[in-house]
Short mmCIF file of C-alpha atoms in Angstrom, two decimals:
data_model
loop_
_atom_site.label_atom_id
_atom_site.label_comp_id
_atom_site.label_asym_id
_atom_site.label_seq_id
_atom_site.Cartn_x
_atom_site.Cartn_y
_atom_site.Cartn_z
CA THR Y 1 87.56 93.15 109.81
CA MET Y 2 89.83 90.76 107.94
CA MET Y 3 88.18 89.02 105.00
CA ILE Y 4 89.57 86.23 102.79
CA SER Y 5 86.45 85.04 100.96
CA SER Y 6 84.14 86.13 98.17
CA VAL Y 7 84.89 89.87 98.48
CA THR Y 8 88.52 89.20 97.59
CA ARG Y 9 88.08 86.89 94.61
CA THR Y 10 88.53 89.70 92.10
CA THR Y 11 91.59 91.02 93.89
CA LEU Y 12 93.23 87.59 94.14
CA ASN Y 13 92.61 86.97 90.46
CA ARG Y 14 94.17 90.32 89.62
CA LEU Y 15 97.23 89.51 91.75
CA ALA Y 16 97.60 86.12 90.12
CA LYS Y 17 97.40 87.61 86.62
CA PRO Y 18 99.65 90.66 86.29
CA GLN Y 19 98.32 93.46 84.12
CA SER Y 20 100.23 94.26 80.95
CA ILE Y 21 102.14 97.51 80.86
CA GLY Y 22 99.97 100.48 80.04
CA ALA Y 23 96.70 98.66 80.58
CA ILE Y 24 95.45 101.09 83.20
CA ARG Y 25 95.03 104.84 82.81
CA CYS Y 26 97.36 105.89 85.61
CA LEU Y 27 100.77 107.39 86.17
CA ASN Y 28 103.47 104.86 87.02
CA VAL Y 29 106.69 106.37 88.39
CA HIS Y 30 110.16 104.97 88.92
CA GLU Y 31 111.12 103.34 92.19
CA TYR Y 32 113.41 106.19 93.26
CA ILE Y 33 110.56 108.68 92.86
CA SER Y 34 108.27 106.43 94.90
CA MET Y 35 110.90 106.30 97.64
CA GLU Y 36 111.34 110.08 97.65
CA THR Y 37 107.57 110.55 97.85
CA MET Y 38 107.32 108.11 100.75
CA ASN Y 39 110.07 109.95 102.63
CA SER Y 40 108.02 113.13 102.34
CA HIS Y 41 105.13 111.26 104.04
CA HIS Y 42 107.28 110.10 106.99
CA ILE Y 43 107.65 106.56 105.66
CA ALA Y 44 111.00 104.96 106.47
CA THR Y 45 113.11 103.85 103.49
CA PRO Y 46 116.80 102.93 103.16
CA LEU Y 47 119.37 105.52 102.07
CA GLY Y 48 119.33 105.82 98.29
CA ALA Y 49 120.46 107.92 95.32
CA VAL Y 50 119.88 107.84 91.56
CA ALA Y 51 122.55 107.93 88.83
CA THR Y 52 122.39 108.47 85.08
CA THR Y 53 125.99 107.53 84.24
CA ALA Y 54 128.41 104.83 85.36
CA GLN Y 55 130.80 107.50 86.67
CA GLU Y 56 128.01 109.03 88.75
CA ALA Y 57 127.09 105.62 90.17
CA GLU Y 58 130.72 105.05 91.18
CA HIS Y 59 130.91 108.48 92.83
CA ILE Y 60 127.64 107.97 94.71
CA TYR Y 61 128.79 104.67 96.14
CA ALA Y 62 132.17 106.09 97.16
CA THR Y 63 130.67 109.13 98.90
CA LYS Y 64 127.37 107.82 100.31
CA PHE Y 65 127.93 104.11 100.89
CA ALA Y 66 131.62 103.80 101.77
CA GLY Y 67 132.09 100.78 104.01
CA LYS Y 68 128.49 99.63 103.45
CA ASP Y 69 126.86 97.12 101.16
CA ALA Y 70 124.45 98.58 98.61
CA VAL Y 71 122.07 97.34 95.96
CA ILE Y 72 122.03 98.76 92.43
CA LYS Y 73 118.71 98.57 90.58
CA ALA Y 74 117.82 99.27 86.97
CA GLN Y 75 115.10 101.93 86.87
CA VAL Y 76 112.58 100.60 84.37
CA LEU Y 77 108.82 100.51 84.74
CA SER Y 78 108.49 96.75 84.89
CA GLY Y 79 108.28 94.06 87.52
CA GLY Y 80 110.66 91.10 87.63
CA ARG Y 81 113.78 93.19 87.10
CA GLY Y 82 116.00 90.89 89.15
CA LEU Y 83 115.25 87.92 86.89
CA GLY Y 84 115.43 89.94 83.68
CA THR Y 85 118.18 89.96 81.05
CA PHE Y 86 119.54 92.93 79.15
CA LYS Y 87 119.72 92.68 75.39
CA ASN Y 88 123.51 92.97 75.62
CA GLY Y 89 123.50 89.65 77.48
CA PHE Y 90 124.00 91.06 80.99
CA LYS Y 91 121.79 89.11 83.41
CA GLY Y 92 119.73 90.72 86.17
CA GLY Y 93 118.52 94.25 86.77
CA VAL Y 94 119.29 94.09 90.52
CA HIS Y 95 122.77 93.44 91.94
CA MET Y 96 124.69 93.70 95.21
CA VAL Y 97 127.52 96.25 95.28
CA THR Y 98 130.41 96.20 97.77
CA LYS Y 99 132.94 98.57 96.18
CA PRO Y 100 132.93 101.65 93.89
CA GLU Y 101 134.31 99.87 90.83
CA GLN Y 102 131.44 97.36 91.03
CA ALA Y 103 128.93 100.22 90.96
CA TYR Y 104 130.64 101.51 87.82
CA GLU Y 105 130.75 98.08 86.17
CA TYR Y 106 127.10 97.22 86.83
CA ALA Y 107 125.81 100.69 85.87
CA ASN Y 108 127.87 100.56 82.67
CA GLN Y 109 126.21 97.24 81.73
CA MET Y 110 122.69 98.54 82.48
CA LEU Y 111 122.54 102.16 81.32
CA GLY Y 112 121.50 102.67 77.71
CA GLU Y 113 120.46 99.02 77.38
CA GLU Y 114 117.03 97.40 77.16
CA LEU Y 115 115.98 95.05 79.96
CA VAL Y 116 113.77 92.12 78.98
CA THR Y 117 111.46 90.92 81.75
CA LYS Y 118 108.40 88.73 82.06
CA GLN Y 119 106.24 91.86 82.01
CA ALA Y 120 108.24 93.56 79.23
CA PRO Y 121 109.19 90.78 76.78
CA ASN Y 122 110.17 93.28 74.07
CA GLY Y 123 112.58 95.07 76.39
CA ILE Y 124 112.42 98.45 78.11
CA LEU Y 125 115.20 101.04 78.07
CA CYS Y 126 117.18 101.67 81.27
CA GLN Y 127 118.31 105.30 81.56
CA LYS Y 128 118.80 105.49 85.34
CA VAL Y 129 120.06 103.23 88.12
CA TYR Y 130 119.19 103.50 91.80
CA LEU Y 131 121.74 102.73 94.49
CA MET Y 132 120.15 101.80 97.80
CA GLU Y 133 121.62 100.82 101.15
CA ARG Y 134 121.39 97.10 101.81
CA VAL Y 135 118.93 96.28 104.59
CA TYR Y 136 119.56 93.22 106.74
CA MET Y 137 116.17 91.64 107.27
CA ARG Y 138 114.76 89.43 109.96
CA ARG Y 139 111.80 88.79 107.69
CA GLU Y 140 110.12 90.09 104.54
CA MET Y 141 106.44 90.95 104.13
CA TYR Y 142 104.14 92.30 101.43
CA LEU Y 143 101.80 95.26 101.83
CA SER Y 144 99.72 97.27 99.37
CA ILE Y 145 96.72 99.57 99.17
CA MET Y 146 94.66 99.74 96.00
CA MET Y 147 91.30 100.97 94.76
CA ASP Y 148 89.12 97.87 94.56
CA ARG Y 149 85.90 97.67 92.58
CA ALA Y 150 84.65 94.57 94.40
CA SER Y 151 84.75 96.18 97.84
CA GLY Y 152 83.82 99.65 96.57
CA GLY Y 153 86.81 101.53 97.92
CA PRO Y 154 90.41 101.21 99.13
CA LEU Y 155 91.60 97.72 99.94
CA MET Y 156 94.65 96.87 102.01
CA VAL Y 157 96.39 93.67 100.96
CA GLY Y 158 99.06 92.01 103.07
CA SER Y 159 101.06 88.81 103.21
CA ALA Y 160 103.68 87.40 105.55
CA GLN Y 161 105.31 85.94 102.42
CA GLY Y 162 106.97 89.02 100.95
CA GLY Y 163 110.15 89.58 99.00
CA THR Y 164 109.02 87.36 96.13
CA SER Y 165 106.43 87.52 93.35
CA ILE Y 166 103.11 88.16 95.07
CA GLU Y 167 101.34 86.87 91.95
CA ASP Y 168 103.02 83.49 92.46
CA VAL Y 169 102.11 83.51 96.16
CA ALA Y 170 98.46 84.29 95.35
CA ALA Y 171 98.30 81.56 92.70
CA ALA Y 172 99.97 78.89 94.84
CA ASN Y 173 98.43 79.72 98.21
CA PRO Y 174 95.49 82.18 98.20
CA ASP Y 175 95.16 81.83 101.99
CA ALA Y 176 98.53 83.58 102.34
CA ILE Y 177 96.94 86.78 101.00
CA LEU Y 178 95.23 88.91 103.66
CA THR Y 179 92.78 91.59 102.56
CA MET Y 180 91.06 94.36 104.47
CA PRO Y 181 88.44 96.68 102.90
CA ILE Y 182 88.68 100.28 104.14
CA ASP Y 183 85.72 102.64 104.47
CA ILE Y 184 86.91 105.63 102.45
CA THR Y 185 84.62 107.99 104.41
CA LYS Y 186 86.33 107.01 107.68
CA GLY Y 187 89.81 106.03 106.57
CA LEU Y 188 92.09 103.34 107.95
CA SER Y 189 91.44 102.92 111.66
CA LYS Y 190 94.17 102.18 114.18
CA TYR Y 191 92.36 98.95 115.04
CA GLN Y 192 92.50 97.83 111.39
CA ALA Y 193 96.22 98.61 111.17
CA MET Y 194 96.84 96.72 114.41
CA GLU Y 195 94.84 93.75 113.16
CA MET Y 196 96.83 93.61 109.90
CA ALA Y 197 100.14 93.89 111.80
CA THR Y 198 99.08 91.02 114.06
CA LYS Y 199 98.04 88.88 111.08
CA LEU Y 200 101.48 89.51 109.56
CA GLY Y 201 103.00 88.00 112.70
CA LEU Y 202 104.59 91.15 114.12
CA GLU Y 203 105.05 91.75 117.82
CA GLY Y 204 106.36 94.39 120.21
CA LYS Y 205 108.31 97.28 118.71
CA SER Y 206 107.91 95.93 115.16
CA HIS Y 207 104.13 95.76 115.62
CA GLU Y 208 104.02 99.41 116.69
CA LYS Y 209 106.25 100.51 113.81
CA ALA Y 210 104.12 98.58 111.29
CA VAL Y 211 100.94 100.29 112.54
CA ILE Y 212 102.53 103.72 112.04
CA LEU Y 213 103.78 102.64 108.60
CA MET Y 214 100.30 101.54 107.49
CA GLU Y 215 98.72 104.77 108.71
CA ASN Y 216 101.29 106.82 106.80
CA LEU Y 217 100.90 104.67 103.69
CA TYR Y 218 97.15 105.22 103.75
CA ASP Y 219 97.58 108.99 104.24
CA MET Y 220 99.86 109.06 101.22
CA PHE Y 221 97.47 106.90 99.21
CA ILE Y 222 94.60 109.32 99.75
CA SER Y 223 96.44 112.66 99.66
CA MET Y 224 98.37 111.77 96.49
CA ASP Y 225 95.37 110.30 94.59
CA CYS Y 226 97.03 106.91 94.26
CA THR Y 227 95.31 104.00 92.53
CA GLN Y 228 97.88 101.54 93.87
CA LEU Y 229 100.62 101.73 96.49
CA GLU Y 230 102.58 98.48 96.66
CA VAL Y 231 105.49 97.70 98.98
CA ASN Y 232 107.40 94.46 98.43
CA PRO Y 233 109.21 93.78 100.58
CA VAL Y 234 108.37 95.48 103.83
CA ALA Y 235 111.37 94.51 105.95
CA GLU Y 236 111.49 93.84 109.68
CA THR Y 237 115.07 94.49 110.80
CA PRO Y 238 116.87 92.70 113.67
CA ASP Y 239 116.48 95.83 115.85
CA GLY Y 240 112.71 95.96 115.36
CA GLU Y 241 112.46 98.64 112.69
CA VAL Y 242 109.97 98.26 109.81
CA VAL Y 243 111.30 99.63 106.53
CA VAL Y 244 110.06 99.94 102.94
CA CYS Y 245 112.70 98.33 100.70
CA ASP Y 246 110.96 98.42 97.33
CA ALA Y 247 107.84 100.24 96.19
CA LYS Y 248 105.58 100.68 93.21
CA VAL Y 249 103.14 103.60 93.20
CA ASN Y 250 100.50 104.45 90.59
CA PHE Y 251 98.60 107.75 90.48
CA ASP Y 252 95.17 108.47 89.01
CA ASP Y 253 95.50 110.28 85.65
CA ASN Y 254 92.30 112.16 86.42
CA ALA Y 255 94.04 113.85 89.36
CA GLU Y 256 96.84 115.36 87.27
CA PHE Y 257 95.42 118.87 87.76
CA ARG Y 258 96.05 118.69 91.52
CA GLN Y 259 99.12 116.45 91.53
CA SER Y 260 101.19 118.45 89.04
CA SER Y 261 104.45 118.00 90.94
CA ILE Y 262 104.43 114.22 90.63
CA PHE Y 263 103.01 114.21 87.09
CA SER Y 264 105.81 116.52 85.95
CA ARG Y 265 108.17 113.59 86.64
CA ARG Y 266 106.42 111.24 84.23
CA ASP Y 267 108.92 109.28 82.12
CA HIS Y 268 107.36 109.11 78.66
CA SER Y 269 110.29 107.05 77.36
CA GLN Y 270 108.97 104.12 79.42
CA GLU Y 271 105.47 104.26 77.93
CA ASP Y 272 103.95 103.09 74.67
CA PRO Y 273 104.51 106.05 72.28
CA ARG Y 274 101.06 105.45 70.78
CA GLU Y 275 99.47 105.92 74.20
CA VAL Y 276 101.54 109.03 74.87
CA GLU Y 277 100.42 110.56 71.57
CA ALA Y 278 96.78 109.60 72.17
CA SER Y 279 96.80 111.16 75.64
CA LYS Y 280 97.76 114.53 74.12
CA TYR Y 281 94.37 114.54 72.38
CA ASP Y 282 92.43 113.10 75.34
CA LEU Y 283 91.86 109.78 73.60
CA ASN Y 284 91.50 106.59 75.62
CA TYR Y 285 94.03 104.32 73.91
CA ILE Y 286 95.62 101.06 75.04
CA GLY Y 287 97.97 99.17 72.71
CA LEU Y 288 97.48 95.42 72.29
CA ASP Y 289 99.20 92.70 70.25
CA GLY Y 290 96.71 92.03 67.43
CA ASN Y 291 96.46 93.31 63.86
CA ILE Y 292 92.98 94.88 63.64
CA GLY Y 293 92.90 98.52 64.69
CA CYS Y 294 89.69 99.58 66.43
CA MET Y 295 88.11 103.02 66.70
CA VAL Y 296 84.96 103.00 68.81
CA ASN Y 297 82.92 105.43 70.92
CA GLY Y 298 82.25 104.25 74.45
CA ALA Y 299 84.25 101.83 76.58
CA GLY Y 300 81.50 99.20 76.66
CA LEU Y 301 81.11 99.19 72.89
CA ALA Y 302 84.90 99.08 72.52
CA MET Y 303 85.09 95.97 74.71
CA SER Y 304 82.25 94.34 72.78
CA THR Y 305 83.97 95.15 69.50
CA MET Y 306 87.19 93.54 70.69
CA ASP Y 307 85.29 90.46 71.87
CA ILE Y 308 83.47 89.92 68.57
CA ILE Y 309 86.70 90.37 66.61
CA GLN Y 310 88.16 87.51 68.62
CA LEU Y 311 85.00 85.43 68.16
CA LYS Y 312 85.43 85.86 64.40
CA GLY Y 313 88.99 84.56 64.62
CA GLY Y 314 90.81 87.90 64.65
CA SER Y 315 92.86 89.81 67.18
CA PRO Y 316 92.43 93.49 68.15
CA ALA Y 317 95.51 95.73 67.94
CA ASN Y 318 94.22 98.23 70.46
CA PHE Y 319 91.48 99.59 72.66
CA LEU Y 320 90.57 103.06 71.38
CA ASP Y 321 87.59 104.95 72.77
CA VAL Y 322 87.09 108.39 71.18
CA GLY Y 323 84.34 109.14 73.71
CA GLY Y 324 81.01 110.86 73.23
CA GLY Y 325 82.25 114.40 72.72
CA ALA Y 326 85.14 113.95 70.29
CA ASN Y 327 85.67 116.58 67.62
CA GLU Y 328 86.95 116.16 64.06
CA GLU Y 329 90.57 116.81 65.09
CA GLN Y 330 90.47 114.07 67.74
CA VAL Y 331 88.94 111.60 65.30
CA GLN Y 332 91.57 112.49 62.72
CA LYS Y 333 94.38 111.96 65.23
CA ALA Y 334 92.87 108.62 66.33
CA PHE Y 335 92.81 107.44 62.72
CA GLU Y 336 96.41 108.62 62.19
CA ILE Y 337 97.60 106.64 65.23
CA LEU Y 338 95.94 103.47 63.92
CA ASN Y 339 97.17 104.00 60.37
CA ALA Y 340 100.77 104.54 61.55
CA ASP Y 341 100.85 101.27 63.53
CA GLU Y 342 102.89 98.73 61.53
CA ASN Y 343 101.10 95.83 63.22
CA VAL Y 344 97.68 97.01 62.05
CA LYS Y 345 96.59 95.29 58.83
CA ALA Y 346 92.98 96.53 58.80
CA ILE Y 347 90.99 99.17 60.67
CA LEU Y 348 87.47 98.72 62.06
CA VAL Y 349 85.44 101.80 62.96
CA ASN Y 350 82.36 101.01 65.04
CA ILE Y 351 80.27 104.02 66.04
CA PHE Y 352 76.87 104.13 67.68
CA GLY Y 353 75.94 107.79 67.40
CA GLY Y 354 74.10 109.17 70.39
CA ILE Y 355 76.03 112.12 71.75
CA MET Y 356 78.75 111.33 69.19
CA ARG Y 357 77.55 112.29 65.70
CA CYS Y 358 78.36 109.89 62.87
CA ASP Y 359 79.10 112.73 60.44
CA VAL Y 360 81.84 114.08 62.76
CA ILE Y 361 83.48 110.63 62.67
CA ALA Y 362 83.21 110.54 58.87
CA VAL Y 363 84.73 114.00 58.40
CA GLY Y 364 87.62 113.19 60.75
CA ILE Y 365 88.45 109.96 58.90
CA ILE Y 366 88.20 111.61 55.48
CA ASN Y 367 90.44 114.50 56.55
CA ALA Y 368 93.03 112.04 57.88
CA ALA Y 369 92.86 110.02 54.66
CA LYS Y 370 93.44 113.17 52.59
CA GLU Y 371 96.44 114.19 54.71
CA ILE Y 372 98.25 110.89 55.18
CA GLY Y 373 96.66 108.61 52.59
CA MET Y 374 94.76 105.40 53.27
CA LYS Y 375 96.97 102.39 52.69
CA LYS Y 376 95.05 99.96 54.90
CA PRO Y 377 91.61 98.41 54.47
CA LEU Y 378 88.97 100.32 56.42
CA VAL Y 379 85.70 98.75 57.57
CA ILE Y 380 83.06 101.12 58.93
CA ARG Y 381 79.87 100.38 60.84
CA LEU Y 382 77.81 103.46 61.71
CA GLN Y 383 74.45 103.70 63.47
CA GLY Y 384 72.61 106.57 65.11
CA THR Y 385 72.75 110.36 64.91
CA ASN Y 386 73.36 111.75 61.39
CA VAL Y 387 74.19 108.31 60.00
CA GLU Y 388 72.76 109.10 56.54
CA GLN Y 389 74.84 112.29 56.26
CA ALA Y 390 77.91 110.30 57.29
CA LYS Y 391 77.29 107.62 54.65
CA ALA Y 392 76.83 110.30 51.99
CA LEU Y 393 80.15 111.90 52.98
CA ILE Y 394 81.94 108.55 52.78
CA GLU Y 395 80.44 107.63 49.42
CA GLY Y 396 81.49 110.95 47.91
CA CYS Y 397 84.96 111.25 49.42
CA GLY Y 398 86.91 109.46 46.70
CA PHE Y 399 88.23 106.74 48.98
CA ARG Y 400 87.11 103.12 48.99
CA MET Y 401 85.78 102.24 52.45
CA ILE Y 402 83.96 99.03 53.31
CA LEU Y 403 80.57 99.75 54.90
CA ALA Y 404 78.86 97.18 57.12
CA ASP Y 405 75.28 97.06 58.35
CA ASP Y 406 75.90 95.56 61.79
CA LEU Y 407 78.77 94.78 64.14
CA GLU Y 408 78.92 91.07 63.37
CA ASP Y 409 79.17 91.78 59.64
CA ALA Y 410 81.78 94.49 60.25
CA ALA Y 411 83.93 92.22 62.44
CA ALA Y 412 83.79 89.39 59.89
CA LYS Y 413 84.86 91.74 57.08
CA ALA Y 414 87.65 93.27 59.16
CA VAL Y 415 89.02 89.85 60.12
CA GLY Y 416 88.83 88.72 56.51
CA VAL Y 417 90.69 91.66 54.96
CA ALA Y 418 93.25 91.67 57.77
CA GLU Y 419 94.05 88.02 57.05
CA ILE Y 420 94.38 88.73 53.32
CA ALA Y 421 96.75 91.62 54.06
CA LYS Y 422 98.76 89.50 56.51
CA GLN Y 423 99.16 86.58 54.10
CA ALA Y 424 100.02 88.87 51.19
CA GLU Y 425 102.72 90.53 53.28
CA HIS Y 426 104.06 87.16 54.43
CA LEU Y 427 104.30 85.92 50.83
CA ARG Y 428 105.67 89.29 49.64
CA LEU Y 429 102.98 89.54 46.98
CA GLY Y 430 102.71 93.34 47.13
CA VAL Y 431 98.91 93.23 47.09
CA LYS Y 432 97.16 96.62 47.06
CA PHE Y 433 93.52 97.10 47.99
CA GLU Y 434 91.77 98.73 45.04
CA GLY Y 435 90.66 102.28 45.76
CA PHE Y 436 92.77 102.76 48.88
CA GLY Y 437 95.13 105.71 48.88
CA LEU Y 438 93.65 107.21 45.71
#
């Protein structure tokens, strides 16, 4: 049944507050790949083709869209493309095209340039454009399926107010968001699909087409191990067809072994290079905007570490969970990633050794320091398995590392040295921390 109360609070909050890029461990693919994947699951989409050069875009329009209006879209992994601005001054990542020379002109302005959007304020490189047949719409709707923790399974989200930012819709009018939990052991029932179509205001042929669309979307969601399948807008055409006009699809990273065909199309150029490098060593890394690098074992401890850094007046530069079974090579690589980050002014290592042995952490850090040097202040808090051996290794390694007895003490020291390093850099004092890099 349709629910718009307490079960959906978490979902509505998530819709109203867009996640930053890279904040979820999942594969995010370009729009044209999403459209191709939908076609393979019998989901209707407009005619489209991708181009990597302005000449190719012009040729595609002339041969595939002659006499028709088309839309050209910058292929970057960010929302809000239409309202974005390229760093060369060209405004908008989505434009209408009515003749071949327009396709060339727009593609030439987009390709090889970085598009700045609300979700990507630093810009994101556009290397492909997607030309899509213009769809004349009677109305626009929103539809998505996502894995939802609050309801314990897939959740279908719909709104009759599509074609615009769903986050803005959710924030301004939560009642406009319709949600429907789906029993994953039974799947989406025809009754549920019919109920959602009715709630969206569809009738007759459009209602029937929407039910088929939802069933196919759910089949794709499950068979492709999606974490989110978002369509905005779903268009109802004047002749009663229901068509997907724009789509965003995320796939569970843990399913890469059985979804190799889609994962082979991952565009690493659109991702944080630190996260790409970390993933090669099976490290759980998410880049943030602060200046204190964190290396922690366990997601819960990592979140607590980030919280206490902020309570002490600092700002974490990342979420980095080395896990319980990390080896010395993984620890060394984790330290190298933190040390190479120009935004990081100090590094805090917080390890509670249970499965993860403290001496393994110590050896990994020392090996990294020997290979690449240690130019940044390092604060270490270790507790648990083999902690005494780890402390002995650190004390005899020849590098100056700041040891802390508890997390609060460690966070305070990390925030303090990070601020000193930041101010020294700002004033161009050339301050060096005694013992580091020796």
